[in-house]
Coordinates of C-alpha atoms and ligand atoms in Angstrom, one line a residue:
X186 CA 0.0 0.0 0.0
X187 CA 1.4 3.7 -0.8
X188 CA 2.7 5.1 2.4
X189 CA 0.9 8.3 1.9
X190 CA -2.5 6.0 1.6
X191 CA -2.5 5.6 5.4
X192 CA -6.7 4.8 6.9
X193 CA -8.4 4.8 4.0
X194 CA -10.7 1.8 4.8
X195 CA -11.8 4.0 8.6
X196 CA -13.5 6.2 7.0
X197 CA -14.2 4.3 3.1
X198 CA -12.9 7.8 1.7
X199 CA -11.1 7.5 -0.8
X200 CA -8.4 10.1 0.4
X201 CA -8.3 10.1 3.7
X202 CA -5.0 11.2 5.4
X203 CA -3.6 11.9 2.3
X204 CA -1.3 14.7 2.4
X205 CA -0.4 15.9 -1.2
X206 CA -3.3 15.6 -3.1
X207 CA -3.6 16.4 -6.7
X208 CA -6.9 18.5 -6.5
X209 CA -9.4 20.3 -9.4
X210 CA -11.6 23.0 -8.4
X211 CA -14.1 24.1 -11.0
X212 CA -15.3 27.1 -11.0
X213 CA -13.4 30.4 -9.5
X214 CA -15.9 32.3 -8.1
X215 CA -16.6 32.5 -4.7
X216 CA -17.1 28.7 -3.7
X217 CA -14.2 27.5 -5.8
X218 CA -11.7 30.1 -4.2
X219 CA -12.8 29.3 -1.0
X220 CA -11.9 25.8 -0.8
X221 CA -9.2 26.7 -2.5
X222 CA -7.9 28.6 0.1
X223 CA -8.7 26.3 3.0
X224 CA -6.6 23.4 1.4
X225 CA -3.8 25.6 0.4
X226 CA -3.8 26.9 4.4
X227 CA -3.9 23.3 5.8
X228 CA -1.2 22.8 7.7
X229 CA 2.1 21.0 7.3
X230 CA 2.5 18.0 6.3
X231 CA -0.7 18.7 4.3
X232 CA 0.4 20.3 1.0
X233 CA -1.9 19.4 -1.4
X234 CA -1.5 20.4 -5.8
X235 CA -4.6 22.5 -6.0
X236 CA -5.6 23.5 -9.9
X237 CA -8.9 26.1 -10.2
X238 CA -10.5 25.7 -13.9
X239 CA -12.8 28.7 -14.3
X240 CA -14.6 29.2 -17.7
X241 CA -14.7 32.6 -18.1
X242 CA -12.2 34.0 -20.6
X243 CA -10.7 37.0 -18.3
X244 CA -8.5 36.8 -15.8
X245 CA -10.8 38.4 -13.2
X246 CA -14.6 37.4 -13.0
X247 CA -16.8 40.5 -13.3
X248 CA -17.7 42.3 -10.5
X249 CA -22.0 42.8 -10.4
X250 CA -21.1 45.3 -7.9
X251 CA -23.8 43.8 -5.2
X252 CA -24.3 43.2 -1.3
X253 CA -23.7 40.0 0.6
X254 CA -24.7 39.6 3.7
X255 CA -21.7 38.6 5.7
X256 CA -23.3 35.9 7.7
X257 CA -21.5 33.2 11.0
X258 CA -20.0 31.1 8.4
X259 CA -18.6 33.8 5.9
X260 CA -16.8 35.8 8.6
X261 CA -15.4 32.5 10.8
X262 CA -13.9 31.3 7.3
X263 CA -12.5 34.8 6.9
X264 CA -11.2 34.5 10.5
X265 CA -9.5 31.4 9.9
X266 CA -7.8 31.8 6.5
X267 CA -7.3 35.0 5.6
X268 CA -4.2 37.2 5.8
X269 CA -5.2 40.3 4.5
X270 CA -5.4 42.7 7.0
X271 CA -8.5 44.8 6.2
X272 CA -12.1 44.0 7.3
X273 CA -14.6 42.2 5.1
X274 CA -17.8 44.1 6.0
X275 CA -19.8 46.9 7.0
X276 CA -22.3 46.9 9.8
X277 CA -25.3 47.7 10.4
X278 CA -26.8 48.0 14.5
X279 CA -30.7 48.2 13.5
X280 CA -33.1 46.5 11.4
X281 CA -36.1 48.2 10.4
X282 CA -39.3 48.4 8.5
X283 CA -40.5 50.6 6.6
X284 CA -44.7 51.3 6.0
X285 CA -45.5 52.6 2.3
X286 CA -45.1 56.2 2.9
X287 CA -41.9 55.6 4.6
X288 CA -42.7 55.6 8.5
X289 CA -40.7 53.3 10.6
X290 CA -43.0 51.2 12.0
X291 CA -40.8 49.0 13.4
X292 CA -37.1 48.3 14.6
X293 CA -35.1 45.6 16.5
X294 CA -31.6 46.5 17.5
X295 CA -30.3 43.6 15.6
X296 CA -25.8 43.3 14.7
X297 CA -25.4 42.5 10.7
X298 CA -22.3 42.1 8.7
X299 CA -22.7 43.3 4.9
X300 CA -20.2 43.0 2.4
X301 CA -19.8 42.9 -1.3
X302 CA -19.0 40.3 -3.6
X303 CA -16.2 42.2 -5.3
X304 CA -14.7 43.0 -2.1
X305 CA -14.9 39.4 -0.7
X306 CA -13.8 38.4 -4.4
X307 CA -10.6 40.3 -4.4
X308 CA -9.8 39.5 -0.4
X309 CA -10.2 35.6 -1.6
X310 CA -8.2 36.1 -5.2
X311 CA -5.3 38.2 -2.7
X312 CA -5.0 35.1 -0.6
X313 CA -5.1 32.3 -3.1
X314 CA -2.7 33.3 -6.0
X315 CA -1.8 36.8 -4.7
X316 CA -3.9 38.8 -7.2
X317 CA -2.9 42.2 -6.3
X318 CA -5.8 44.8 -6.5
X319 CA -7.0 48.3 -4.8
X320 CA -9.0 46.5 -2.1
X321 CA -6.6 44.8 -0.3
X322 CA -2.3 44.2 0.0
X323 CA -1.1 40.5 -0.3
X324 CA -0.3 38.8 2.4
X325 CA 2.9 36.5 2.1
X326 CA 3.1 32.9 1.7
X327 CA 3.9 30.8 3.8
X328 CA 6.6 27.6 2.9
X329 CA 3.7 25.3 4.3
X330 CA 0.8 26.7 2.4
X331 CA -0.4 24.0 -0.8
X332 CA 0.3 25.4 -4.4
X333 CA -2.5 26.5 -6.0
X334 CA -2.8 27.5 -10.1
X335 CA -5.7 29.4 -11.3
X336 CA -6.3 28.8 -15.0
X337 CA -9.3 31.2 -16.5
X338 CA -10.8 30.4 -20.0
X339 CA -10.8 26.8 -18.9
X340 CA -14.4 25.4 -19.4
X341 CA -14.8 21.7 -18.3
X342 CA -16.7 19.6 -19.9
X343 CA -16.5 16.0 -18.9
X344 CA -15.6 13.8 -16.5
X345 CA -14.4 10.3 -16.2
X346 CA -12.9 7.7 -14.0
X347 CA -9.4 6.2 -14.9
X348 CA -8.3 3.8 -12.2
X349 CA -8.0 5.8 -8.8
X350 CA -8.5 9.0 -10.8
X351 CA -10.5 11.1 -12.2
X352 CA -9.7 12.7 -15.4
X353 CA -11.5 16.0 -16.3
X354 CA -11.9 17.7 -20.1
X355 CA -11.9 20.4 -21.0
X356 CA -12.4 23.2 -23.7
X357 CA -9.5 26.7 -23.6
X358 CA -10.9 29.9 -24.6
X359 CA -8.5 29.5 -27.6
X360 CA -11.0 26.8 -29.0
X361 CA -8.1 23.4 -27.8
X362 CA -9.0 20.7 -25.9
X363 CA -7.4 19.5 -23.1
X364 CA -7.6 16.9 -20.2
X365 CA -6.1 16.5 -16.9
X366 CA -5.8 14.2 -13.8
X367 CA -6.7 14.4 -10.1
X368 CA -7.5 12.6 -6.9
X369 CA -10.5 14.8 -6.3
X370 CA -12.3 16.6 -8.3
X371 CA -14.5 19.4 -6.6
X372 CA -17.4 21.1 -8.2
X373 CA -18.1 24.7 -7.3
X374 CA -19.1 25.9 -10.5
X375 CA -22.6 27.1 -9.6
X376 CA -26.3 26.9 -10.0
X377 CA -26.1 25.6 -13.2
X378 CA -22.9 23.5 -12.7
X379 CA -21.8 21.4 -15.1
X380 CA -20.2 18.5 -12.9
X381 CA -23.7 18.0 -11.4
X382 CA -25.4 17.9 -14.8
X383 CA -22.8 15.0 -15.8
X384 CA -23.6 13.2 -12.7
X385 CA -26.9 13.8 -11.6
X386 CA -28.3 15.1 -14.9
X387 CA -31.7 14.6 -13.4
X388 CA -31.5 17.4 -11.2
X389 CA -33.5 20.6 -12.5
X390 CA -33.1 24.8 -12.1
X391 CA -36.3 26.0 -12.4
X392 CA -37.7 29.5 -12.2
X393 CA -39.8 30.4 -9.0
X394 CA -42.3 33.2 -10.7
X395 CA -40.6 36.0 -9.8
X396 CA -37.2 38.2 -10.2
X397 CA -34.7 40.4 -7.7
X398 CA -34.3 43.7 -9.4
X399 CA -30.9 45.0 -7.9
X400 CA -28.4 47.7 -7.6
X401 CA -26.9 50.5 -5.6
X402 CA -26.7 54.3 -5.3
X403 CA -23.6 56.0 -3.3
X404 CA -24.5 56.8 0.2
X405 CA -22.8 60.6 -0.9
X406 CA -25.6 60.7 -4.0
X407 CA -28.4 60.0 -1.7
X408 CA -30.7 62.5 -0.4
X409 CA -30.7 63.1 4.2
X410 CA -34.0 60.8 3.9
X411 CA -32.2 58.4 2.8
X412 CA -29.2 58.3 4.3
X413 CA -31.5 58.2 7.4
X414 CA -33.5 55.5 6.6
X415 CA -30.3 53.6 5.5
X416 CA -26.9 54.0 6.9
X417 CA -25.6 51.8 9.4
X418 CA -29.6 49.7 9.0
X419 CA -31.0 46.7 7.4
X420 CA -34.6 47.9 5.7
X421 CA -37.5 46.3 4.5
X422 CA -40.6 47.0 3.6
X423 CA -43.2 45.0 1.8
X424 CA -46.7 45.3 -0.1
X425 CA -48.5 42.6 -1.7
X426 CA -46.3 40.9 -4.5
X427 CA -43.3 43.3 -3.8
X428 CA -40.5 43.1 -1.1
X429 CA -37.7 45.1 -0.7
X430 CA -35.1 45.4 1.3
X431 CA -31.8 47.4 1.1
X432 CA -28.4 47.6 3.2
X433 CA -25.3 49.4 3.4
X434 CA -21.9 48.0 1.7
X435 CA -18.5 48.4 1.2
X436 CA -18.0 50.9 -1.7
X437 CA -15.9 51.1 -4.6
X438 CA -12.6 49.1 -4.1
X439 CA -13.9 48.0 -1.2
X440 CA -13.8 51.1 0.7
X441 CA -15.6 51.9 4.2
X442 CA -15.3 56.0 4.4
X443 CA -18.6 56.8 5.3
X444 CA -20.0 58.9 2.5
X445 CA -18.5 56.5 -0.2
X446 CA -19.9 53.5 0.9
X447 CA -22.8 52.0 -1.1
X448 CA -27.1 51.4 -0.6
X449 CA -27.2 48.0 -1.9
X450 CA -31.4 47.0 -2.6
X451 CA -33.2 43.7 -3.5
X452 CA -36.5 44.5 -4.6
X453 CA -38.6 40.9 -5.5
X454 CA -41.3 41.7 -7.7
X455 CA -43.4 38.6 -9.5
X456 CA -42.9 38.2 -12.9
X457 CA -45.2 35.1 -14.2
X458 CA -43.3 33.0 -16.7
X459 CA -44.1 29.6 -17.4
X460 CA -40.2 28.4 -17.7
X461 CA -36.8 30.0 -18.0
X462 CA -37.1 28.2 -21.7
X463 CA -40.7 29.1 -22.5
X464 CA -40.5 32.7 -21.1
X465 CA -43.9 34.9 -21.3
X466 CA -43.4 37.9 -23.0
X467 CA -43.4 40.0 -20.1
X468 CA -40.2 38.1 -18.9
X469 CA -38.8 38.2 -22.2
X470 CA -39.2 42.2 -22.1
X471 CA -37.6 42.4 -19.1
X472 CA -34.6 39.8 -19.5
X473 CA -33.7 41.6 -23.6
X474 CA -30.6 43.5 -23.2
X475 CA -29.8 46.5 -25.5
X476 CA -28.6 44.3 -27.9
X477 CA -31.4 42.5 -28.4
X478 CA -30.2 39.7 -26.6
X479 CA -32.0 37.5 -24.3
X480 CA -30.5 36.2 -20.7
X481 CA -32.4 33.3 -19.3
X482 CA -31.1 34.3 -16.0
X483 CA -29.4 37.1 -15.0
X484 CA -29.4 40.4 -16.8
X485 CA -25.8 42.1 -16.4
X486 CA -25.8 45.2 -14.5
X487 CA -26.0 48.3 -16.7
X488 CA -27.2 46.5 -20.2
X489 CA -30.9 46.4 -19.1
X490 CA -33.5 48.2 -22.0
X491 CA -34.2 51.4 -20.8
X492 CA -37.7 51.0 -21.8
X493 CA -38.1 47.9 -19.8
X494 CA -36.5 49.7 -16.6
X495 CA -38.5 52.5 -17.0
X496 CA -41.7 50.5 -16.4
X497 CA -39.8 49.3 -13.5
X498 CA -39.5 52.8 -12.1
X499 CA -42.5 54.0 -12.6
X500 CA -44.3 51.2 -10.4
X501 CA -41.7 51.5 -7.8
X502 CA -42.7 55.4 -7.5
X503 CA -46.0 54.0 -7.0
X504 CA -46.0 51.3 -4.8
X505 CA -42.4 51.9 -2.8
X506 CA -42.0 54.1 0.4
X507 CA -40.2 57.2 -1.1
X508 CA -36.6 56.7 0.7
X509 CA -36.7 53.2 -1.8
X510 CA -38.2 54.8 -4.9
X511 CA -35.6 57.0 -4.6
X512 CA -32.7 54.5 -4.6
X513 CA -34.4 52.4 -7.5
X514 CA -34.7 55.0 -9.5
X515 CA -31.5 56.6 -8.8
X516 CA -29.4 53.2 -9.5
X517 CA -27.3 54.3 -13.1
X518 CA -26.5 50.3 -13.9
X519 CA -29.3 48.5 -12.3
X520 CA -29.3 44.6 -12.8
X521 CA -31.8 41.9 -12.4
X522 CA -31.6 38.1 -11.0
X523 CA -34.4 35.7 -11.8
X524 CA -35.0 33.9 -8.8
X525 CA -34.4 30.2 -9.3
X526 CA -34.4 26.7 -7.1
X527 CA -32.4 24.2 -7.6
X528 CA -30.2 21.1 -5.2
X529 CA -28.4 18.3 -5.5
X530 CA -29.9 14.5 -4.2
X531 CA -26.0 14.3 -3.0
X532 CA -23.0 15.8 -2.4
X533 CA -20.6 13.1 -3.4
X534 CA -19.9 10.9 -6.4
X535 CA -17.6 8.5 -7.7
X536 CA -17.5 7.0 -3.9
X537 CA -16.0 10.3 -2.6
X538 CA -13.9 11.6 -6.0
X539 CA -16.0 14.1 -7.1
X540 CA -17.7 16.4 -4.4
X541 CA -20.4 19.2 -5.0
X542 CA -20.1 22.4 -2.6
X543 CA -22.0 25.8 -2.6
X544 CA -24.0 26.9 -5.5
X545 CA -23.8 23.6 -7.3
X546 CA -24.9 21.7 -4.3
X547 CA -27.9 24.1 -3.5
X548 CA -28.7 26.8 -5.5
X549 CA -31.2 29.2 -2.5
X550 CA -33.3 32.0 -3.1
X551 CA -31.6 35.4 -1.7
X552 CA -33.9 35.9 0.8
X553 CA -32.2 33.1 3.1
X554 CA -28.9 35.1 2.5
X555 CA -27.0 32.1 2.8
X556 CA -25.0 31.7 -0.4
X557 CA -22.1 32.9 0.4
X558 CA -22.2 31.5 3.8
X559 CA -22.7 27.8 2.3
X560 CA -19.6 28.0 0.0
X561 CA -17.7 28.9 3.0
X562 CA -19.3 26.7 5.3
X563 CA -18.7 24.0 2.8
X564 CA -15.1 25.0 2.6
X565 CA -14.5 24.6 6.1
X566 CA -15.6 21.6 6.9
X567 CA -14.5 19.6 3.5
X568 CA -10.9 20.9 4.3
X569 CA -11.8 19.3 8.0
X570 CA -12.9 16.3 6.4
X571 CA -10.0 15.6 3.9
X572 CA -7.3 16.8 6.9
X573 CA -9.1 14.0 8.8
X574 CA -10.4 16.2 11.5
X575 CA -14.1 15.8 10.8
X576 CA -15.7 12.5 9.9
X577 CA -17.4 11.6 6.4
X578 CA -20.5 10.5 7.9
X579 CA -20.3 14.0 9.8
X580 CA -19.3 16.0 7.0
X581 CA -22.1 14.5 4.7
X582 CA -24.7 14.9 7.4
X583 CA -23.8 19.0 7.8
X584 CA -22.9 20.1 4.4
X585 CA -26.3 18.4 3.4
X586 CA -28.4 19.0 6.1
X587 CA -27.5 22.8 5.7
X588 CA -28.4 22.3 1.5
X589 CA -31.7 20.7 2.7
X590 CA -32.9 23.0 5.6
X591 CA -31.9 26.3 3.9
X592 CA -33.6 25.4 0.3
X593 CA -36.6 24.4 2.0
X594 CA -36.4 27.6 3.9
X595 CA -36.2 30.0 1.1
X596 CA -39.0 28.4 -0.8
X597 CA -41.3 28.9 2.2
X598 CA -40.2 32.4 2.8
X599 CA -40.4 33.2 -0.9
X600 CA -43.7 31.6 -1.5
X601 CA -45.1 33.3 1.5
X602 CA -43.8 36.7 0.6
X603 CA -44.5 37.1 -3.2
X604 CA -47.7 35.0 -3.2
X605 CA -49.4 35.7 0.2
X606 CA -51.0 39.1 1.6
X607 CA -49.0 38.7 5.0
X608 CA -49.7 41.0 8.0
X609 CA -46.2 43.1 9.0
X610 CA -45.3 40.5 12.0
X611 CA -44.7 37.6 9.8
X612 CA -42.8 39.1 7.5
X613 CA -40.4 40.1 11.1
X614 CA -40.9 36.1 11.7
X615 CA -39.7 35.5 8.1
X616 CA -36.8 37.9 8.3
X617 CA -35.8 36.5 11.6
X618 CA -35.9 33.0 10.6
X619 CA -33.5 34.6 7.7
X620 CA -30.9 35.0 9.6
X621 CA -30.7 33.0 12.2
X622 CA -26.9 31.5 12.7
X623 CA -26.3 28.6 11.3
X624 CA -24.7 27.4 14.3
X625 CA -28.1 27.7 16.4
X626 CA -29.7 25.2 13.6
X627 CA -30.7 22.0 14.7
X628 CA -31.5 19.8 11.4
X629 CA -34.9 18.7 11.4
X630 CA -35.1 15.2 10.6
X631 CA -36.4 15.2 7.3
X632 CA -33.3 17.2 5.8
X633 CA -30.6 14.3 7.1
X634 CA -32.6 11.1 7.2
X635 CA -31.9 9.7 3.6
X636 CA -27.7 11.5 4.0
X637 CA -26.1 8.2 4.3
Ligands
FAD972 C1 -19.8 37.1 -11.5 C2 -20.7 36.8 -10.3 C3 -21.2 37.8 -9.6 C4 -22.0 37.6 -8.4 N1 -22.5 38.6 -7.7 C5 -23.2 38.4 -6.6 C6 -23.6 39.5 -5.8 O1 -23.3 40.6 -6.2 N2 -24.3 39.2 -4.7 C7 -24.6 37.9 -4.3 O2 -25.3 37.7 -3.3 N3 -24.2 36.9 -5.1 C8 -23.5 37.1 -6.2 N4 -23.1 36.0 -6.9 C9 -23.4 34.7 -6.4 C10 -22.5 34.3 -5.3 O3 -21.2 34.6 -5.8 C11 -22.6 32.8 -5.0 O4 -23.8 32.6 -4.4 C12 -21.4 32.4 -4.2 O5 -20.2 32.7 -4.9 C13 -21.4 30.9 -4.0 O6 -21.5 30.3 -5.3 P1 -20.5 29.4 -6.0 O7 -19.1 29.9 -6.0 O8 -20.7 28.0 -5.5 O9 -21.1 29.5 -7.5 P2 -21.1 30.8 -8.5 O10 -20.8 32.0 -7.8 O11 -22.2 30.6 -9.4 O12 -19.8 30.5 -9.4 C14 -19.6 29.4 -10.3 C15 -18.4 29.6 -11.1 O13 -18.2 28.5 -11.9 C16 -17.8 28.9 -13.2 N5 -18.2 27.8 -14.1 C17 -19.5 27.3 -14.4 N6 -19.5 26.3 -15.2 C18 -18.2 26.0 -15.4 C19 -17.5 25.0 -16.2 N7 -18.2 24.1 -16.9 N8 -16.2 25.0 -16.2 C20 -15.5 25.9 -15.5 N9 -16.0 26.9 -14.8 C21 -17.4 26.9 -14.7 C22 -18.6 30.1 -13.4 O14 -18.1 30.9 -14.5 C23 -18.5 30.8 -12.0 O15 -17.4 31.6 -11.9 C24 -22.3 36.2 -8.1 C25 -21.8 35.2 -8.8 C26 -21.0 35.4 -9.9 C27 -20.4 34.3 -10.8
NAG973 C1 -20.8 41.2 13.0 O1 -19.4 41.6 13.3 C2 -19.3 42.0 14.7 C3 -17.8 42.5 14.9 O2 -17.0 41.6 14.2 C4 -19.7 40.9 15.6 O3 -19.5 41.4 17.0 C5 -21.1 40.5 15.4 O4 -21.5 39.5 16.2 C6 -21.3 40.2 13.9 N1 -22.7 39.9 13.6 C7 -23.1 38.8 13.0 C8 -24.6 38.6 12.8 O5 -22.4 37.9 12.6
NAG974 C1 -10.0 52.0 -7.6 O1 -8.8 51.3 -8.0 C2 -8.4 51.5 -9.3 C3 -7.1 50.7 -9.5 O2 -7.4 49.4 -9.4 C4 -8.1 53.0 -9.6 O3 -7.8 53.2 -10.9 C5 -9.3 53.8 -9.2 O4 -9.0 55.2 -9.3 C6 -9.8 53.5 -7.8 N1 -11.1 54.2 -7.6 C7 -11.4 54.8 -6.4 C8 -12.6 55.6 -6.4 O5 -10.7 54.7 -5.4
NAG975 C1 -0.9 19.4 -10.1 O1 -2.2 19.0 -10.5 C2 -2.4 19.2 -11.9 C3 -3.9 18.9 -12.1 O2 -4.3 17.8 -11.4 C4 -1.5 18.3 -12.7 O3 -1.7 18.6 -14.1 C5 -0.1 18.6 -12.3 O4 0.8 17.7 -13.0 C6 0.1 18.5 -10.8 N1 1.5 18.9 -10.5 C7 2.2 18.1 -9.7 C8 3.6 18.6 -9.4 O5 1.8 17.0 -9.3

């Protein structure tokens, strides 16, 4: 038996205890860098080969310029592995709730951690191959951390076992094809991942009736009203078949200066479509850029159809409290998210060679604000797992379990709040449930029952 193979049969995974793995991540976005960054941080003798594939053709993804809400598991996995030395969010001391015509009608003195994606992007890029940007310096590297190769323009598309191995394909932005080999092969390439599709081609995205219309305005560009109802809060307000909520985030390159920082909304309105492929024409109206192009999905910020976001403005002068009219209508490169549901049956594959995380695990609608949170919790605790700190039967049980309980959460919460007329106090219930930590979870027994 290879000396590096030392208790594979305690735990029947396939790579347990071994210390120089040769690992493929695909996907580089915010799931894939994170695990990326927890194997390359395990410590010595741990120093596993770590190779992202991302598909996109530029060297940096592009930044959507949005909030994140910076929940237990996002900041404890930027407590543990990062070496930047710069905060990850902004904070907020009071959530609040706004009636139509802009009254607070209610408040809790509630702590939240916001951030942006470009900000955690660039702190995550900085620690995992020492991207150097304006948001952050990079830290050194340590002679124990893994080595770790990020490769853009490298779409994968198939998989296959060889032996022990796995051997991925894949297609180079310069039109070649290519193949390579690893021990493990970890998918973190999204929603509409790929690696599942070849595995569990079963599993289905579909489209949950309605879309997030998002964007921000600079806390400097906004009006007193709205600095007031905003900075330094977490604000929602709701009427029937419209939610909206909007928080304060870092600003460009990341910045915290008061003044520069941005107002970040998510405004749910319900746009009836019978399918993402059999869109009505309303959804089609909306999701035509201005170049006549059609995104099934997500519409890139600042290519929307003026005409289309016009309609949008004009209803939200009618039926939003004026401090969030005035930040929808003020947003110069607004962008839009159809809201979509989608997980995996399992996490693992090829008895333990090919593992799901984040995104391409469980795809949740934003109002659980737990996306970000997932990839890092799923981070953590597969780099646990493959150190041989955590078991498999443990890891399988909380990386699912979260998928399960969360998913089912934001269906509820969505269903409730863009289909029901609900009285103010249930939408506080709804927000609460939200964000409750993780940690204070306990998995009901339908979400793990069927995990092993
Ligand atoms: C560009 C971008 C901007 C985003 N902006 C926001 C935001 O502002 N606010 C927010 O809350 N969330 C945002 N998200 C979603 C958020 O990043 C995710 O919820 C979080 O990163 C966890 O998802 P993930 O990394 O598992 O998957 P994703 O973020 O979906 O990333 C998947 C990655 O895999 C790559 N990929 C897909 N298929 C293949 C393939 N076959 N081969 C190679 N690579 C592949 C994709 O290009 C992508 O980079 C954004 C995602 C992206 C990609
Ligand atoms: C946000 O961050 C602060 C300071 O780091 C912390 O005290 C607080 O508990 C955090 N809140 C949440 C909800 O994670
Ligand atoms: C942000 O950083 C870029 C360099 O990456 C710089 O060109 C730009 O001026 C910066 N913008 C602000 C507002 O700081
Ligand atoms: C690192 O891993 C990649 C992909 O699995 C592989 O192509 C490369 O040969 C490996 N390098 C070493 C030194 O093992």
């Amino acid at each position: 038996m290879d000396s590096n193979v030392a208790n594979v049969e305690s735990e029947g995974f396939p790579h347990a205890a071994r210390k120089n793995l040769n690992i493929i991540i695909v996907g580089a976005s915010l799931g894939g860098l994170a695990i990326a960054l927890a194997l390359k941080r395990m410590p010595s003798p741990h120093a596993h080969n770590i190779t992202l594939l991302e598909r996109n053709p530029t060297a940096l993804l592009h930044n959507q310029g949005a909030g994140i809400v910076a929940g237990g598991d996002t900041l404890k996995f930027f407590e543990r592995y990062n070496k930047c030395n710069r905060d990850v969010a902004a904070r907020s001391g009071r959530r609040q709730y706004l009636d139509q015509n802009g009254k607070v009608v209610h408040y809790e003195d509630v702590r939240q951690n916001m951030t942006s994606w470009d900000l955690v992007y660039h702190m995550l890029r900085a620690n995992v191959d020492g991207v150097k940007s304006a948001y952050c310096e990079v830290p050194d590297e340590d002679k124990d951390d893994g080595r770790v190769k990020h490769l853009h323009g490298h779409k994968v598309t198939g998989l296959k076992e060889k032996e022990d191995k796995m051997v991925v394909n894949y297609e180079a932005s310069d039109g070649n094809e290519g193949e390579m080999e690893a021990d493990l092969v970890i998918g973190a390439d999204g929603p509409s991942s790929t690696v599942r599709s070849l595995l569990a081609p079963q599993v289905e995205r579909k489209y949950a009736g309605y879309v997030a219309l998002r964007g921000t305005v600079q806390e400097d560009e906004a009006s007193p009203e709205a600095r007031e109802a905003f900075c330094e809060r977490f604000v929602f307000s709701h009427s029937k078949g419209i939610q909206i909520l909007a928080y304060l985030i870092p600003g460009v390159n990341g910045t915290l200066e008061p003044g520069k920082r941005l107002i970040n909304f998510v405004y749910y309105t319900n746009f009836p479509s019978p399918s993402l492929e059999d869109p009505s024409p309303e959804f089609c109206e909306l999701m035509t850029d201005i170049h006549g192009q059609y995104h099934h999905i997500t519409m890139p910020p600042g290519m929307m159809n003026p005409k289309a976001w016009e309609k949008q403005r004009k209803i939200a002068k009618e039926k939003l409290a004026p401090q969030f009219a005035e930040v929808v209508c003020a947003t110069k490169k607004p962008f839009v998210q159809a809201v979509t549901d989608v997980i995996a049956p399992t996490n693992e594959f090829m008895n333990g060679r090919v593992i799901l995380i984040g995104d391409a695990l469980a795809g949740f609608r934003p109002h659980t604000v737990a996306s970000t949170s997932q990839a890092c919790f799923d981070a953590m605790i597969l780099a646990d797992m493959i150190e041989g700190k955590v078991s498999r039967k443990d890891w399988k049980e909380q990386t699912l379990g979260f998928a399960r309980t969360i998913h089912k959460r934001g269906v509820d919460m969505g269903e409730r709040s863009q289909h029901q007329d609900l009285p103010l106090e249930e939408h506080i219930h709804d927000r609460n449930v939200a964000s409750t930590p993780r940690e204070q979870e306990v998995w009901p027994e339908w979400a793990i029952s069927d995990v092993l």
